[in-house]
mmCIF file of C-alpha atoms in Angstrom:
data_model
loop_
_atom_site.group_PDB
_atom_site.id
_atom_site.type_symbol
_atom_site.label_atom_id
_atom_site.label_comp_id
_atom_site.label_asym_id
_atom_site.label_seq_id
_atom_site.Cartn_x
_atom_site.Cartn_y
_atom_site.Cartn_z
ATOM 1 C CA LYS C 1455 0.172 47.730 -38.837
ATOM 2 C CA GLN C 1456 1.867 45.156 -41.032
ATOM 3 C CA GLU C 1457 0.115 44.364 -44.340
ATOM 4 C CA VAL C 1458 1.361 41.691 -46.696
ATOM 5 C CA THR C 1459 0.521 41.442 -50.384
ATOM 6 C CA GLN C 1460 1.340 38.583 -52.672
ATOM 7 C CA ILE C 1461 1.353 38.901 -56.461
ATOM 8 C CA PRO C 1462 0.157 37.211 -58.533
ATOM 9 C CA ALA C 1463 -2.858 35.726 -56.752
ATOM 10 C CA ALA C 1464 -2.803 32.810 -59.135
ATOM 11 C CA LEU C 1465 -0.337 31.466 -61.670
ATOM 12 C CA SER C 1466 -0.520 28.648 -64.209
ATOM 13 C CA VAL C 1467 2.596 27.538 -65.970
ATOM 14 C CA PRO C 1468 3.793 24.598 -68.050
ATOM 15 C CA GLU C 1469 6.164 22.089 -66.441
ATOM 16 C CA GLY C 1470 9.783 23.016 -66.625
ATOM 17 C CA GLU C 1471 9.375 26.778 -66.403
ATOM 18 C CA ASN C 1472 11.247 28.928 -63.919
ATOM 19 C CA LEU C 1473 8.956 31.247 -61.990
ATOM 20 C CA VAL C 1474 8.984 34.002 -59.396
ATOM 21 C CA LEU C 1475 6.424 34.628 -56.674
ATOM 22 C CA ASN C 1476 6.339 38.077 -55.110
ATOM 23 C CA CYS C 1477 5.645 39.213 -51.598
ATOM 24 C CA SER C 1478 5.602 42.788 -50.333
ATOM 25 C CA PHE C 1479 5.124 44.061 -46.764
ATOM 26 C CA THR C 1480 4.538 47.491 -45.391
ATOM 27 C CA ASP C 1481 6.584 47.440 -42.134
ATOM 28 C CA SER C 1482 10.277 46.725 -42.673
ATOM 29 C CA ALA C 1483 10.929 46.158 -38.943
ATOM 30 C CA ILE C 1484 10.954 42.443 -39.276
ATOM 31 C CA TYR C 1485 13.105 39.776 -37.636
ATOM 32 C CA ASN C 1486 12.657 37.163 -40.375
ATOM 33 C CA LEU C 1487 10.294 36.115 -43.106
ATOM 34 C CA GLN C 1488 8.982 32.612 -43.768
ATOM 35 C CA TRP C 1489 7.721 31.052 -46.983
ATOM 36 C CA PHE C 1490 5.213 28.303 -46.645
ATOM 37 C CA ARG C 1491 3.507 25.878 -48.948
ATOM 38 C CA GLN C 1492 -0.113 24.723 -48.482
ATOM 39 C CA ASP C 1493 -1.534 21.818 -50.413
ATOM 40 C CA PRO C 1494 -5.359 21.624 -50.744
ATOM 41 C CA GLY C 1495 -6.935 20.458 -47.547
ATOM 42 C CA LYS C 1496 -3.614 20.233 -45.780
ATOM 43 C CA GLY C 1497 -1.544 22.189 -43.305
ATOM 44 C CA LEU C 1498 1.296 24.583 -43.963
ATOM 45 C CA THR C 1499 4.784 23.287 -44.639
ATOM 46 C CA SER C 1500 7.705 25.693 -44.015
ATOM 47 C CA LEU C 1501 9.849 26.009 -47.074
ATOM 48 C CA LEU C 1502 12.418 28.661 -46.259
ATOM 49 C CA LEU C 1503 13.078 31.076 -43.509
ATOM 50 C CA ILE C 1504 15.183 34.197 -44.182
ATOM 51 C CA GLN C 1505 16.653 36.168 -41.288
ATOM 52 C CA SER C 1506 16.522 39.901 -41.625
ATOM 53 C CA SER C 1507 20.305 40.017 -41.915
ATOM 54 C CA GLN C 1508 20.289 37.643 -44.917
ATOM 55 C CA ARG C 1509 19.697 38.505 -48.512
ATOM 56 C CA GLU C 1510 18.742 35.043 -49.721
ATOM 57 C CA GLN C 1511 18.222 31.462 -48.718
ATOM 58 C CA THR C 1512 18.263 28.373 -50.904
ATOM 59 C CA SER C 1513 16.752 24.900 -50.590
ATOM 60 C CA GLY C 1514 16.944 22.609 -53.591
ATOM 61 C CA ARG C 1515 15.093 24.210 -56.520
ATOM 62 C CA LEU C 1516 13.828 27.030 -54.292
ATOM 63 C CA ASN C 1517 15.516 30.335 -53.673
ATOM 64 C CA ALA C 1518 14.052 33.075 -51.512
ATOM 65 C CA SER C 1519 15.402 36.637 -51.465
ATOM 66 C CA LEU C 1520 14.727 39.452 -49.035
ATOM 67 C CA ASP C 1521 15.085 43.161 -49.495
ATOM 68 C CA LYS C 1522 13.968 44.403 -46.069
ATOM 69 C CA SER C 1523 14.423 48.094 -46.750
ATOM 70 C CA SER C 1524 12.066 48.000 -49.721
ATOM 71 C CA GLY C 1525 9.716 45.549 -48.056
ATOM 72 C CA ARG C 1526 10.016 42.859 -50.649
ATOM 73 C CA SER C 1527 10.675 39.126 -50.831
ATOM 74 C CA THR C 1528 10.634 36.791 -53.806
ATOM 75 C CA LEU C 1529 10.419 33.035 -54.066
ATOM 76 C CA TYR C 1530 12.115 31.601 -57.141
ATOM 77 C CA ILE C 1531 11.213 28.131 -58.226
ATOM 78 C CA ALA C 1532 13.511 26.554 -60.824
ATOM 79 C CA ALA C 1533 12.415 23.925 -63.309
ATOM 80 C CA SER C 1534 8.825 23.718 -62.000
ATOM 81 C CA GLN C 1535 7.154 20.329 -61.660
ATOM 82 C CA PRO C 1536 3.473 19.315 -61.309
ATOM 83 C CA GLY C 1537 4.211 18.383 -57.685
ATOM 84 C CA ASP C 1538 4.984 22.060 -57.009
ATOM 85 C CA SER C 1539 1.256 22.860 -57.483
ATOM 86 C CA ALA C 1540 0.053 24.355 -54.218
ATOM 87 C CA THR C 1541 -0.653 27.725 -52.612
ATOM 88 C CA TYR C 1542 2.505 29.576 -51.512
ATOM 89 C CA LEU C 1543 2.323 31.914 -48.515
ATOM 90 C CA CYS C 1544 4.769 34.466 -47.209
ATOM 91 C CA ALA C 1545 4.702 35.707 -43.594
ATOM 92 C CA PRO C 1546 7.058 38.253 -42.005
ATOM 93 C CA PHE C 1547 7.789 38.021 -38.280
ATOM 94 C CA PRO C 1548 8.123 41.369 -36.457
ATOM 95 C CA ASN C 1549 11.133 42.566 -34.500
ATOM 96 C CA GLN C 1550 9.104 42.949 -31.354
ATOM 97 C CA GLY C 1551 8.033 39.334 -31.560
ATOM 98 C CA GLY C 1552 4.579 37.846 -31.584
ATOM 99 C CA LYS C 1553 2.749 36.891 -34.678
ATOM 100 C CA LEU C 1554 3.333 36.011 -38.237
ATOM 101 C CA ILE C 1555 1.269 38.116 -40.649
ATOM 102 C CA PHE C 1556 0.238 36.191 -43.749
ATOM 103 C CA GLY C 1557 -0.365 37.309 -47.272
ATOM 104 C CA GLN C 1558 -3.274 35.920 -49.237
ATOM 105 C CA GLY C 1559 -1.065 33.596 -51.046
ATOM 106 C CA THR C 1560 -0.231 32.657 -54.658
ATOM 107 C CA GLU C 1561 -2.027 29.655 -55.999
ATOM 108 C CA LEU C 1562 0.390 27.876 -58.329
ATOM 109 C CA SER C 1563 -0.659 25.314 -60.915
ATOM 110 C CA VAL C 1564 2.100 23.500 -62.905
ATOM 111 C CA LYS C 1565 0.692 21.690 -65.922
ATOM 112 C CA PRO C 1566 2.372 18.501 -67.179
ATOM 113 C CA ASP K 835 7.002 11.145 -35.252
ATOM 114 C CA THR K 836 4.562 13.885 -36.105
ATOM 115 C CA ALA K 837 5.886 17.292 -35.024
ATOM 116 C CA VAL K 838 2.600 19.146 -34.458
ATOM 117 C CA SER K 839 -0.609 17.097 -34.242
ATOM 118 C CA GLN K 840 -4.224 18.143 -33.931
ATOM 119 C CA THR K 841 -7.343 16.276 -33.110
ATOM 120 C CA PRO K 842 -9.922 15.918 -34.506
ATOM 121 C CA LYS K 843 -9.120 16.506 -38.163
ATOM 122 C CA TYR K 844 -12.767 17.186 -38.987
ATOM 123 C CA LEU K 845 -15.525 18.472 -36.726
ATOM 124 C CA VAL K 846 -19.140 18.854 -37.765
ATOM 125 C CA THR K 847 -21.510 20.252 -35.129
ATOM 126 C CA GLN K 848 -24.654 22.247 -34.713
ATOM 127 C CA MET K 849 -25.026 25.895 -33.712
ATOM 128 C CA GLY K 850 -25.003 26.425 -29.983
ATOM 129 C CA ASN K 851 -22.887 23.438 -29.156
ATOM 130 C CA ASP K 852 -19.563 23.572 -27.256
ATOM 131 C CA LYS K 853 -16.513 21.852 -28.786
ATOM 132 C CA SER K 854 -12.786 21.504 -28.189
ATOM 133 C CA ILE K 855 -9.790 21.006 -30.493
ATOM 134 C CA LYS K 856 -6.555 19.610 -29.095
ATOM 135 C CA CYS K 857 -3.035 20.312 -30.215
ATOM 136 C CA GLU K 858 0.248 18.691 -29.143
ATOM 137 C CA GLN K 859 3.834 19.333 -30.296
ATOM 138 C CA ASN K 860 6.804 17.076 -29.670
ATOM 139 C CA LEU K 861 9.447 19.546 -30.836
ATOM 140 C CA GLY K 862 10.283 20.858 -27.355
ATOM 141 C CA HIS K 863 9.166 24.338 -28.349
ATOM 142 C CA ASP K 864 8.139 26.856 -25.754
ATOM 143 C CA THR K 865 5.544 28.731 -27.799
ATOM 144 C CA MET K 866 2.298 27.562 -29.382
ATOM 145 C CA TYR K 867 -0.258 29.318 -31.526
ATOM 146 C CA TRP K 868 -3.807 29.048 -32.822
ATOM 147 C CA TYR K 869 -4.601 30.360 -36.338
ATOM 148 C CA LYS K 870 -7.858 30.592 -38.158
ATOM 149 C CA GLN K 871 -8.167 30.192 -41.869
ATOM 150 C CA ASP K 872 -11.435 31.450 -43.261
ATOM 151 C CA SER K 873 -13.384 30.511 -46.355
ATOM 152 C CA LYS K 874 -11.283 32.908 -48.381
ATOM 153 C CA LYS K 875 -8.094 31.119 -47.264
ATOM 154 C CA PHE K 876 -6.991 34.111 -45.238
ATOM 155 C CA LEU K 877 -4.863 32.985 -42.313
ATOM 156 C CA LYS K 878 -4.915 35.018 -39.097
ATOM 157 C CA ILE K 879 -3.561 34.509 -35.577
ATOM 158 C CA MET K 880 -5.962 34.073 -32.683
ATOM 159 C CA PHE K 881 -3.808 33.255 -29.625
ATOM 160 C CA SER K 882 -0.303 32.492 -28.600
ATOM 161 C CA TYR K 883 1.071 30.921 -25.441
ATOM 162 C CA ASN K 884 4.635 30.923 -24.229
ATOM 163 C CA ASN K 885 5.427 28.450 -21.460
ATOM 164 C CA LYS K 886 1.783 28.096 -20.615
ATOM 165 C CA GLU K 887 1.279 31.887 -20.370
ATOM 166 C CA LEU K 888 -0.997 33.785 -22.826
ATOM 167 C CA ILE K 889 1.086 36.337 -24.757
ATOM 168 C CA ILE K 890 -1.094 37.112 -27.784
ATOM 169 C CA ASN K 891 -4.892 37.455 -27.699
ATOM 170 C CA GLU K 892 -6.224 38.938 -30.868
ATOM 171 C CA THR K 893 -9.689 40.328 -31.201
ATOM 172 C CA VAL K 894 -11.453 37.038 -30.792
ATOM 173 C CA PRO K 895 -14.956 36.551 -29.210
ATOM 174 C CA ASN K 896 -14.644 35.374 -25.657
ATOM 175 C CA ARG K 897 -16.507 32.232 -26.636
ATOM 176 C CA PHE K 898 -13.029 31.062 -27.677
ATOM 177 C CA SER K 899 -10.924 29.994 -24.749
ATOM 178 C CA PRO K 900 -7.414 28.537 -25.179
ATOM 179 C CA LYS K 901 -5.958 26.383 -22.468
ATOM 180 C CA SER K 902 -2.375 25.273 -22.114
ATOM 181 C CA PRO K 903 -1.920 22.500 -19.496
ATOM 182 C CA ASP K 904 1.820 22.301 -20.271
ATOM 183 C CA LYS K 905 4.088 23.794 -22.895
ATOM 184 C CA ALA K 906 3.587 20.839 -25.258
ATOM 185 C CA HIS K 907 -0.192 21.207 -25.405
ATOM 186 C CA LEU K 908 -2.535 24.001 -26.399
ATOM 187 C CA ASN K 909 -6.252 23.263 -26.637
ATOM 188 C CA LEU K 910 -8.955 25.465 -27.984
ATOM 189 C CA HIS K 911 -12.426 25.351 -26.534
ATOM 190 C CA ILE K 912 -15.298 27.063 -28.277
ATOM 191 C CA ASN K 913 -18.653 27.792 -26.559
ATOM 192 C CA SER K 914 -21.974 28.466 -28.212
ATOM 193 C CA LEU K 915 -20.729 27.743 -31.769
ATOM 194 C CA GLU K 916 -22.035 30.035 -34.494
ATOM 195 C CA LEU K 917 -22.190 29.560 -38.289
ATOM 196 C CA GLY K 918 -19.366 32.091 -38.688
ATOM 197 C CA ASP K 919 -17.030 29.901 -36.668
ATOM 198 C CA SER K 920 -16.845 27.471 -39.610
ATOM 199 C CA ALA K 921 -13.193 27.527 -40.775
ATOM 200 C CA VAL K 922 -9.996 25.580 -40.577
ATOM 201 C CA TYR K 923 -8.111 25.986 -37.331
ATOM 202 C CA PHE K 924 -4.351 25.501 -37.326
ATOM 203 C CA CYS K 925 -2.067 24.969 -34.341
ATOM 204 C CA ALA K 926 1.569 25.933 -34.618
ATOM 205 C CA SER K 927 4.683 26.033 -32.473
ATOM 206 C CA SER K 928 8.033 27.717 -32.355
ATOM 207 C CA GLN K 929 10.981 28.275 -30.056
ATOM 208 C CA LEU K 930 10.990 31.947 -29.004
ATOM 209 C CA ALA K 931 14.177 31.521 -26.987
ATOM 210 C CA GLY K 932 16.038 30.489 -30.139
ATOM 211 C CA VAL K 933 17.461 32.278 -33.056
ATOM 212 C CA SER K 934 15.083 31.697 -35.928
ATOM 213 C CA TYR K 935 11.570 31.637 -34.402
ATOM 214 C CA GLU K 936 10.571 29.335 -37.257
ATOM 215 C CA GLN K 937 6.985 28.210 -36.912
ATOM 216 C CA TYR K 938 5.809 24.661 -37.551
ATOM 217 C CA PHE K 939 2.166 23.994 -38.338
ATOM 218 C CA GLY K 940 -0.218 21.174 -37.630
ATOM 219 C CA PRO K 941 -2.480 19.594 -40.291
ATOM 220 C CA GLY K 942 -5.507 21.682 -39.314
ATOM 221 C CA THR K 943 -8.993 20.986 -37.988
ATOM 222 C CA ARG K 944 -11.868 21.679 -40.392
ATOM 223 C CA LEU K 945 -14.797 22.883 -38.293
ATOM 224 C CA THR K 946 -18.245 23.041 -39.871
ATOM 225 C CA VAL K 947 -21.078 24.526 -37.941
ATOM 226 C CA THR K 948 -24.568 23.736 -39.314
#
């Protein structure tokens, strides 16, 4: 049974800092892994999707890496901004298809 | 040009009532999902439909009944609502026949049962 853990649960940083959010998963038989952002009271926005054959994926100031064999993914945010404040969720998608399994998320606060 | 839309956005009702939440996607995807996010913000899948056929049915009370009239719509009907049903319900869609299976989420429906 896939279990997903995200560390830290909450993070507060000053504007401009580079930061890393961590995601670990217990079952490495995944097809891909998605990182999402959730703003308070809003839905989920897909940030990055990494296929199991990829090591990393980049979009603007965001870079996600995947080490499938060790069951780890990281989301790197460069030059953080107050607008980055949100909860970040990771979710691996299994090889056999079906459902995303979500971590509890990392609540990020970027102070001006 | 909303990709995944849900109605209503907010739903407040009393215990014992029956209510429905509607979801529509205009992405041409073949698979749709319902997720529940509880008060601790934990997000968990409830159901999934592929081309109008149920493919995932998690351990959900049978008071919850999804219905997919076509592959662009997936509605969720809840009978005899209980206090514990209060949560945010998210609809999502993806293309299982494609390469990435990337899921796109709706804005959510906040259900409050009093």
